PDB file of C-alpha atoms in Angstrom:
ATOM      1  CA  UNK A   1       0.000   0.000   0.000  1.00  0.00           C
ATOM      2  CA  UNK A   2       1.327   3.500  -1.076  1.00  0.00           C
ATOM      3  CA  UNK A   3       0.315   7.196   0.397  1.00  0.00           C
ATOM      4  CA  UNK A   4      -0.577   9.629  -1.991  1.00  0.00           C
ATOM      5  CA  UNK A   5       1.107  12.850  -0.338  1.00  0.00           C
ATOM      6  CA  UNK A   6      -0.882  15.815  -0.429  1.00  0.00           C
ATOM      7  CA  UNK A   7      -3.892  14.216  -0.947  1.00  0.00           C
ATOM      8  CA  UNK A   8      -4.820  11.654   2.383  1.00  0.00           C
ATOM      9  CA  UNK A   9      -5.285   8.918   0.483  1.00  0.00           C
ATOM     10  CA  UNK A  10      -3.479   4.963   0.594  1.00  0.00           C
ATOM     11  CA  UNK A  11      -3.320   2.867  -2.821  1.00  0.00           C
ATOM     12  CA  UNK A  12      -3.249  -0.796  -2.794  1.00  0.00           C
ATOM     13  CA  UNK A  13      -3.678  -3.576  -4.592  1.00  0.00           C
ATOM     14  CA  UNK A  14      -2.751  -4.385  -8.326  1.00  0.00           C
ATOM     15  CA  UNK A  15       0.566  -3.528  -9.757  1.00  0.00           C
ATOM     16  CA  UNK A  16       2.848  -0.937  -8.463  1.00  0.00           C
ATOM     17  CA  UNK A  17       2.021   0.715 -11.312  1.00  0.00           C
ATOM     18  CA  UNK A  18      -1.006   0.992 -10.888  1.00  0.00           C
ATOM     19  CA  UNK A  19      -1.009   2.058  -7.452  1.00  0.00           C
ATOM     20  CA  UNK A  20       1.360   5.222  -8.731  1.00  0.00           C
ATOM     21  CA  UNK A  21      -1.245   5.677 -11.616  1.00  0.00           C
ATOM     22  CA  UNK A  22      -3.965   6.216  -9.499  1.00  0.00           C
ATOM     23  CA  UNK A  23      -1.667   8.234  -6.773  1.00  0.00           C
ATOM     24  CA  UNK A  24      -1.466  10.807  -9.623  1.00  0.00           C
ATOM     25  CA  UNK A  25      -5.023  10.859 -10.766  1.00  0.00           C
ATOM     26  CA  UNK A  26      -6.121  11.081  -7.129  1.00  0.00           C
ATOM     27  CA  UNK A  27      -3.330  14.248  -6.716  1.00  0.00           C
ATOM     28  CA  UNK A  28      -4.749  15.613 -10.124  1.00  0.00           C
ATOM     29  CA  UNK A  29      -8.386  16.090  -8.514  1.00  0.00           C
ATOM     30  CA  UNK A  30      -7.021  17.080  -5.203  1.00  0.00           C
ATOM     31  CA  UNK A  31      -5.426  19.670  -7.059  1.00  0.00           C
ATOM     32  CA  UNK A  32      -7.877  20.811  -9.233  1.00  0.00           C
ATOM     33  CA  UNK A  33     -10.569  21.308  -6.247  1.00  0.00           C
ATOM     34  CA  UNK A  34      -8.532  22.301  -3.987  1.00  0.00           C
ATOM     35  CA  UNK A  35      -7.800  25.377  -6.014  1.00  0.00           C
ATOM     36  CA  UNK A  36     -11.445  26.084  -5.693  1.00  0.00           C
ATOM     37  CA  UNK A  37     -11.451  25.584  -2.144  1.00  0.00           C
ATOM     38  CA  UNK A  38     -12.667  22.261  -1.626  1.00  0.00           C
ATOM     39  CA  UNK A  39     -10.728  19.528   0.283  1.00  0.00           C
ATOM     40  CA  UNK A  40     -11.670  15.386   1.949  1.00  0.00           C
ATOM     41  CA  UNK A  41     -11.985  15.490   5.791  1.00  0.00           C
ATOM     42  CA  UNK A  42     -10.338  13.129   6.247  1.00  0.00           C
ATOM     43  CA  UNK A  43      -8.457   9.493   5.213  1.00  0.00           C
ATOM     44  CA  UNK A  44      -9.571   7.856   2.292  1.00  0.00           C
ATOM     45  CA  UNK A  45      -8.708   4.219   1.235  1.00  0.00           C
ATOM     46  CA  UNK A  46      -8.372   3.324  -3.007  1.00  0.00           C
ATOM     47  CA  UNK A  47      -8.438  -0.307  -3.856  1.00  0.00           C
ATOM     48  CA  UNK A  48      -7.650  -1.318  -7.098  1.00  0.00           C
ATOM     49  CA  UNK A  49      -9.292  -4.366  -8.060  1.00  0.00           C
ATOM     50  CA  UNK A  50      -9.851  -6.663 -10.991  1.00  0.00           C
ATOM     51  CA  UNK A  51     -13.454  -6.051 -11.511  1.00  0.00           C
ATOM     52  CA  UNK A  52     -15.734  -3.388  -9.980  1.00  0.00           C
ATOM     53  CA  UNK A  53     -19.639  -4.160  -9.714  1.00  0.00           C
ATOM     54  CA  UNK A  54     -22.732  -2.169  -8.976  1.00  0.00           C
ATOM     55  CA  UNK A  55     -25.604  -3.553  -6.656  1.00  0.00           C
ATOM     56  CA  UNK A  56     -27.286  -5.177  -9.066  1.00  0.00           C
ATOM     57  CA  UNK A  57     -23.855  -7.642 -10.619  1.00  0.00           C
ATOM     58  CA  UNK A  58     -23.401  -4.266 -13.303  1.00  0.00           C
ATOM     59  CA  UNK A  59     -19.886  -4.022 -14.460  1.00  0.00           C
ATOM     60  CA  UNK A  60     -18.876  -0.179 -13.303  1.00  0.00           C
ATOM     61  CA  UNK A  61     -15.730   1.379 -14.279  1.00  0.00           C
ATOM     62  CA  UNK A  62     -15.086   2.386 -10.839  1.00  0.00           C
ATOM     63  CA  UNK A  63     -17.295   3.264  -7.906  1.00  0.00           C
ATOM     64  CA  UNK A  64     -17.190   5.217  -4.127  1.00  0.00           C
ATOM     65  CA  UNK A  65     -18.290   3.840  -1.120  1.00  0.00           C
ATOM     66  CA  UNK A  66     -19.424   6.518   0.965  1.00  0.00           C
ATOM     67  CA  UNK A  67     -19.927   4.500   3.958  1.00  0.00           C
ATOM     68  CA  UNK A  68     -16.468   2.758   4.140  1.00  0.00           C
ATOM     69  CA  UNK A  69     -14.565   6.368   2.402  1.00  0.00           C
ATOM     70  CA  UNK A  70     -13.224   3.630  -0.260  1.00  0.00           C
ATOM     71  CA  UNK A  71     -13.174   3.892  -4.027  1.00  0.00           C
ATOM     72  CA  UNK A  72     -12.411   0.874  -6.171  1.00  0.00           C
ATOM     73  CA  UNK A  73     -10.529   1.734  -9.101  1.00  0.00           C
ATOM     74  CA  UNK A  74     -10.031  -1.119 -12.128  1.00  0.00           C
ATOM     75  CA  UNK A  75      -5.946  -1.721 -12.910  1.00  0.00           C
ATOM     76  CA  UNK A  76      -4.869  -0.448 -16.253  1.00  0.00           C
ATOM     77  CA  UNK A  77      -5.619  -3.886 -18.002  1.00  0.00           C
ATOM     78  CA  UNK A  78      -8.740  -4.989 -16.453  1.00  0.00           C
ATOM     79  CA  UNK A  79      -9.954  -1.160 -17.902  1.00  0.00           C
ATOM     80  CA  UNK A  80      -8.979  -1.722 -21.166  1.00  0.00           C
ATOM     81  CA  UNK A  81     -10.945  -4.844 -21.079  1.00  0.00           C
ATOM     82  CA  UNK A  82     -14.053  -3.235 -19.786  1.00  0.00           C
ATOM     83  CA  UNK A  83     -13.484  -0.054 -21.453  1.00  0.00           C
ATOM     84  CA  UNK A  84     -14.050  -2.404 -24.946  1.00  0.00           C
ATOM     85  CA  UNK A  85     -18.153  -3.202 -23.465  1.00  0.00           C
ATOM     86  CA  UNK A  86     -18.490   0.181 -21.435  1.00  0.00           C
ATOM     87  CA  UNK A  87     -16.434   2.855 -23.014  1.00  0.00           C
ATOM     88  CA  UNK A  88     -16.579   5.190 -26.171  1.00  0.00           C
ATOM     89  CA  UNK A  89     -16.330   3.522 -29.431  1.00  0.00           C
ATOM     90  CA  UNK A  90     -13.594   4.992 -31.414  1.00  0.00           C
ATOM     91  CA  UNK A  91     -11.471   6.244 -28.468  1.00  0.00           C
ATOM     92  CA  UNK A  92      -8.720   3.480 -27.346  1.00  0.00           C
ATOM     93  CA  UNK A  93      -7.454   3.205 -23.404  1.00  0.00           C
ATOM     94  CA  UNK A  94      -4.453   4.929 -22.275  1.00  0.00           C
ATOM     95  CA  UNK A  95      -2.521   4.922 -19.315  1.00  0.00           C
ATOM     96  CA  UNK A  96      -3.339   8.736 -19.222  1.00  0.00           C
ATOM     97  CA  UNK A  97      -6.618   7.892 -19.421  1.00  0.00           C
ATOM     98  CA  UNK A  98      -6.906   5.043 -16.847  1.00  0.00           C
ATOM     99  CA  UNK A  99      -5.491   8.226 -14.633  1.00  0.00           C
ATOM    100  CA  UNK A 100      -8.212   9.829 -15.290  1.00  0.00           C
ATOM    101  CA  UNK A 101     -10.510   7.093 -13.638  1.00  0.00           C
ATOM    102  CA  UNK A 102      -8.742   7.961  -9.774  1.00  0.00           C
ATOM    103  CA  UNK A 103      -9.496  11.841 -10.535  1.00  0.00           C
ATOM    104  CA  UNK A 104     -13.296  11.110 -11.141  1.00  0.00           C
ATOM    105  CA  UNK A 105     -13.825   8.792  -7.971  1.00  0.00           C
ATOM    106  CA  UNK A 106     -11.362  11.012  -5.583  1.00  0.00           C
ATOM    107  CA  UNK A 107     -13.801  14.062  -7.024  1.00  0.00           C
ATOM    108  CA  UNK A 108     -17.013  12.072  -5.621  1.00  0.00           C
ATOM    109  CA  UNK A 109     -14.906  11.422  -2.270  1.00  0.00           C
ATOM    110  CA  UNK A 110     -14.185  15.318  -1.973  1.00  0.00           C
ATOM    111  CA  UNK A 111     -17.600  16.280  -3.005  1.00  0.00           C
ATOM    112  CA  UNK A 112     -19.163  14.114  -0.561  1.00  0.00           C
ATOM    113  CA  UNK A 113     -17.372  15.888   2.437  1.00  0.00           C
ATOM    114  CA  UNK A 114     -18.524  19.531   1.001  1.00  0.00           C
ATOM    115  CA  UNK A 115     -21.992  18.893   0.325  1.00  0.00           C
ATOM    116  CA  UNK A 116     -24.518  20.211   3.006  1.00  0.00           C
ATOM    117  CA  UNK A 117     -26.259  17.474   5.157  1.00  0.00           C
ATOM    118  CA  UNK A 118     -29.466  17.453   3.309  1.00  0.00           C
ATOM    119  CA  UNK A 119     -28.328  18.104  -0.172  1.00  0.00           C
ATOM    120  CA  UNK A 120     -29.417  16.238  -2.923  1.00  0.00           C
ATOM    121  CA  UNK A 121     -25.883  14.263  -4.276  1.00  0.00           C
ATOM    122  CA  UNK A 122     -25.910  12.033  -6.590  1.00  0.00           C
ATOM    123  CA  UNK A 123     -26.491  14.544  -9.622  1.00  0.00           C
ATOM    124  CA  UNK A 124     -23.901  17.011  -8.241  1.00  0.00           C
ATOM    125  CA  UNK A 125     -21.870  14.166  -7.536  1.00  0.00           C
ATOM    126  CA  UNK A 126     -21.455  13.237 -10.939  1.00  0.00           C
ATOM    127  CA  UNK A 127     -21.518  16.402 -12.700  1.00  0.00           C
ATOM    128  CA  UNK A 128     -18.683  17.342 -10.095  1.00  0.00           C
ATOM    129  CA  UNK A 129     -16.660  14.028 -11.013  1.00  0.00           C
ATOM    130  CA  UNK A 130     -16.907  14.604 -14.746  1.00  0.00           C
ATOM    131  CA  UNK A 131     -15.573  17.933 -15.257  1.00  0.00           C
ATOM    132  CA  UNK A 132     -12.893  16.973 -12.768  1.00  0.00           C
ATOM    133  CA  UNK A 133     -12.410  14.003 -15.083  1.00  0.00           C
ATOM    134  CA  UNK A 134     -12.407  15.626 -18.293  1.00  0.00           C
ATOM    135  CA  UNK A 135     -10.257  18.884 -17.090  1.00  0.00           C
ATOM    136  CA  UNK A 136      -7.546  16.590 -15.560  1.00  0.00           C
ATOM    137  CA  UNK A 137      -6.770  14.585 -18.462  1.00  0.00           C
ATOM    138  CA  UNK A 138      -4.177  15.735 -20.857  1.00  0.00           C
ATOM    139  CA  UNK A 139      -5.631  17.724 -23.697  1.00  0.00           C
ATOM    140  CA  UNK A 140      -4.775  14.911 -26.714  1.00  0.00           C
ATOM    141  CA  UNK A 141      -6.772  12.290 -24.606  1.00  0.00           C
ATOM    142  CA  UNK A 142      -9.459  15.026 -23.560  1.00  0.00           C
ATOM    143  CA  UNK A 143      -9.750  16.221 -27.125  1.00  0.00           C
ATOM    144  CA  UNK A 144     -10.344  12.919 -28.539  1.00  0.00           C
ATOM    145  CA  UNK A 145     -13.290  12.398 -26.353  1.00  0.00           C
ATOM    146  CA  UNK A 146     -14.605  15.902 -27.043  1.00  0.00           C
ATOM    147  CA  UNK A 147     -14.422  14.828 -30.813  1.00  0.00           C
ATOM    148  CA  UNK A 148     -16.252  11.679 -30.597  1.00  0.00           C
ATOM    149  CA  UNK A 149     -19.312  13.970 -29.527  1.00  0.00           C
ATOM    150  CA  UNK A 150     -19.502  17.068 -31.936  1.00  0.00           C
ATOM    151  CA  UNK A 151     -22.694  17.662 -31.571  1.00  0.00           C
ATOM    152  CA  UNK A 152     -23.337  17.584 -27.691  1.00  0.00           C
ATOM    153  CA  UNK A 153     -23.592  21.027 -26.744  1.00  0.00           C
ATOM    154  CA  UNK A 154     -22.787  22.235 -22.997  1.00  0.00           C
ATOM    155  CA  UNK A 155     -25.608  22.803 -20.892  1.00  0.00           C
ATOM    156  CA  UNK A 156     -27.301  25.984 -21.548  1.00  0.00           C
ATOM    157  CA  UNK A 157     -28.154  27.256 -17.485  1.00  0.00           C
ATOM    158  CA  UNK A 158     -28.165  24.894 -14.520  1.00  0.00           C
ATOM    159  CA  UNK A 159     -31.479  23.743 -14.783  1.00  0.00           C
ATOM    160  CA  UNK A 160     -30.541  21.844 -17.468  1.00  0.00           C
ATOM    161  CA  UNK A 161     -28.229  19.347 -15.605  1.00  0.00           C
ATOM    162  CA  UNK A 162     -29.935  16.527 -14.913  1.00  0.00           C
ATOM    163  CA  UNK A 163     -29.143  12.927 -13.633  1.00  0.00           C
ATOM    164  CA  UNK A 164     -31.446  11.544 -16.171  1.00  0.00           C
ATOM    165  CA  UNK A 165     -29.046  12.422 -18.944  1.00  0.00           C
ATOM    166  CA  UNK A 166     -26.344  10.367 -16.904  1.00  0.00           C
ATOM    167  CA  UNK A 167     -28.567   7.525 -16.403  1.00  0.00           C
ATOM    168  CA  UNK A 168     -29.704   7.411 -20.301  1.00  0.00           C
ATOM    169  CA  UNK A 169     -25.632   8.061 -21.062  1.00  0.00           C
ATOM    170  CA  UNK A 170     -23.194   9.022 -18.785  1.00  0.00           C
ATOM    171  CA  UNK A 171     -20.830  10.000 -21.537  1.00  0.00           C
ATOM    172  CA  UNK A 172     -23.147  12.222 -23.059  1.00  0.00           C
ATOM    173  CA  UNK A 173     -23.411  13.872 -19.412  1.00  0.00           C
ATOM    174  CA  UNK A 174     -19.933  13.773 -19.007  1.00  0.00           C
ATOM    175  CA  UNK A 175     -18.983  16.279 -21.930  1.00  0.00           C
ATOM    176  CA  UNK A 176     -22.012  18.233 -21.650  1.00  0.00           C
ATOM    177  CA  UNK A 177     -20.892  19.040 -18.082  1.00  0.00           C
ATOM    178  CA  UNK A 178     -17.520  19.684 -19.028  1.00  0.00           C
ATOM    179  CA  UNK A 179     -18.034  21.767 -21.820  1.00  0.00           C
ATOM    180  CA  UNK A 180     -20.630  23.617 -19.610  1.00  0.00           C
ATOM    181  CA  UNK A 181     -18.333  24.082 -16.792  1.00  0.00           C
ATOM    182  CA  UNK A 182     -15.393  25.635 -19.331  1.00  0.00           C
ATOM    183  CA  UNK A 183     -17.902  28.383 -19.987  1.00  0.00           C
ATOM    184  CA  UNK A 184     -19.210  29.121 -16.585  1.00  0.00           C
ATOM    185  CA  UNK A 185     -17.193  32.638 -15.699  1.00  0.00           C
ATOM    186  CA  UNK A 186     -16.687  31.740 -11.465  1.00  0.00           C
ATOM    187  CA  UNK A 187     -16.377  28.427 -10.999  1.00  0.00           C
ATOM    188  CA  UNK A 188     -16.395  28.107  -7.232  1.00  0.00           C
ATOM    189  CA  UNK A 189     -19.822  29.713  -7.099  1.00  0.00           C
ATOM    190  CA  UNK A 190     -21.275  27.413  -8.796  1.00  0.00           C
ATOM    191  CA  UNK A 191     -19.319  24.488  -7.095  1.00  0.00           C
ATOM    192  CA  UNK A 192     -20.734  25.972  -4.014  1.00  0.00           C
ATOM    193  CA  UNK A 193     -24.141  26.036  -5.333  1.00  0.00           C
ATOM    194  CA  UNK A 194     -23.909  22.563  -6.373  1.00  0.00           C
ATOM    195  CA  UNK A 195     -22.815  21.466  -2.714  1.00  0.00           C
ATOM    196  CA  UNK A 196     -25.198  23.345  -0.996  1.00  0.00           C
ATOM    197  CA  UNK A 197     -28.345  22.327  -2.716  1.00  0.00           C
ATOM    198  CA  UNK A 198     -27.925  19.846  -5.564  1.00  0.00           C
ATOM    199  CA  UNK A 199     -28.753  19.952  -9.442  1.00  0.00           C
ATOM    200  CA  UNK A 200     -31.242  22.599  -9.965  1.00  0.00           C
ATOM    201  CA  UNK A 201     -33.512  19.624 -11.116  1.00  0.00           C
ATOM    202  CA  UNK A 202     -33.456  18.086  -8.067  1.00  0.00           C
ATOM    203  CA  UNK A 203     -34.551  21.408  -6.066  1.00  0.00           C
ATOM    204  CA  UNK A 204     -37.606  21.442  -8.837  1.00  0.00           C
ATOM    205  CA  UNK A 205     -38.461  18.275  -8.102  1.00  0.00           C
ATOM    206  CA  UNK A 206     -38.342  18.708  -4.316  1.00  0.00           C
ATOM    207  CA  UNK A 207     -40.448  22.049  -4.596  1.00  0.00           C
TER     208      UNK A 207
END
């Protein structure tokens, strides 16, 4: 097991390299957020397994355990197999992207010790996780993705985001939450917004 300095978090499992492949995705989203003010509370564990399922025997690409502060991260081989059922046609694994992987689940452990006690999560979660996903990979690997989906536009306004676009394709949501986040002029705001009360679709639906 390895400690990923500056960021409280211990790799282990899989290959060595793995473990340092995750240690600098996991350092790429600590970065990132904390440069808009938003840090974990506290230790978090990252596993990295050889397969990663959801409740119902789903193959995931990763997850977060909330409850436990653990995320399960895929080594770089057992994501390139899964990336050929679950990933985007056209766009082949990398070990930059496999990095990229550790940034998006260490961006759902931050965001989960910044959201308010009775926000809605799992929207802002995700939309939090993407960007942080998309803006820490290298710009070849980020453009490639961003190619592969000309015609999704970013999100107009807030009320557009919406975890039924994630459910339906969580690619789709992915760059659409990206490419909306590039053009939103203070970022932090609307991080804080996000953290405080959830996806503006959520508040509707509460209302």
């Amino acid at each position: 097991m390895i400690s990923c300095a500056g960021a409280e978090v211990r790799v282990g499992g899989g290959t060595e390299s793995d473990r340092r492949s995750a240690c600098e995705g996991i350092r790429d989203a600590a970065r990132l957020l904390g440069g808009l003010g938003l840090a974990v509370a506290g230790t978090v564990e990252a596993r990295i397994v050889e397969r990663v399922e959801s409740s119902i025997g789903a193959q995931l690409l990763g997850s977060y355990d909330v409850a436990r502060r653990q995320m399960l991260l895929l080594g770089l081989e057992a994501l390139r197999a899964t990336w050929v059922v679950r990933g985007v046609a056209g766009v082949p694994m990398s070990p930059r992207l496999h990095r990229s992987f550790a940034a998006h689940e260490m961006a759902h452990a931050i965001a989960n010790d910044n959201f308010a006690p009775k926000a809605p999560r799992l929207c802002a979660s995700e939309y939090i996780a993407a960007v942080v996903q998309l803006a820490t990979l290298p710009a070849p690997e980020r453009e490639l993705l961003l190619r592969h989906n000309p015609r999704l536009t970013p999100y107009r306004h807030e009320r557009e985001i919406s975890a039924v676009m994630y459910f339906i394709d969580p690619w789709a949501f992915a760059v659409k939450s990206f490419r909306h986040f590039e053009a939103v002029e203070d970022r932090a705001a609307l991080l804080r917004r996000l953290l405080a009360k959830g996806c503006m679709t959520d508040q509707m639906r509460q209302g």
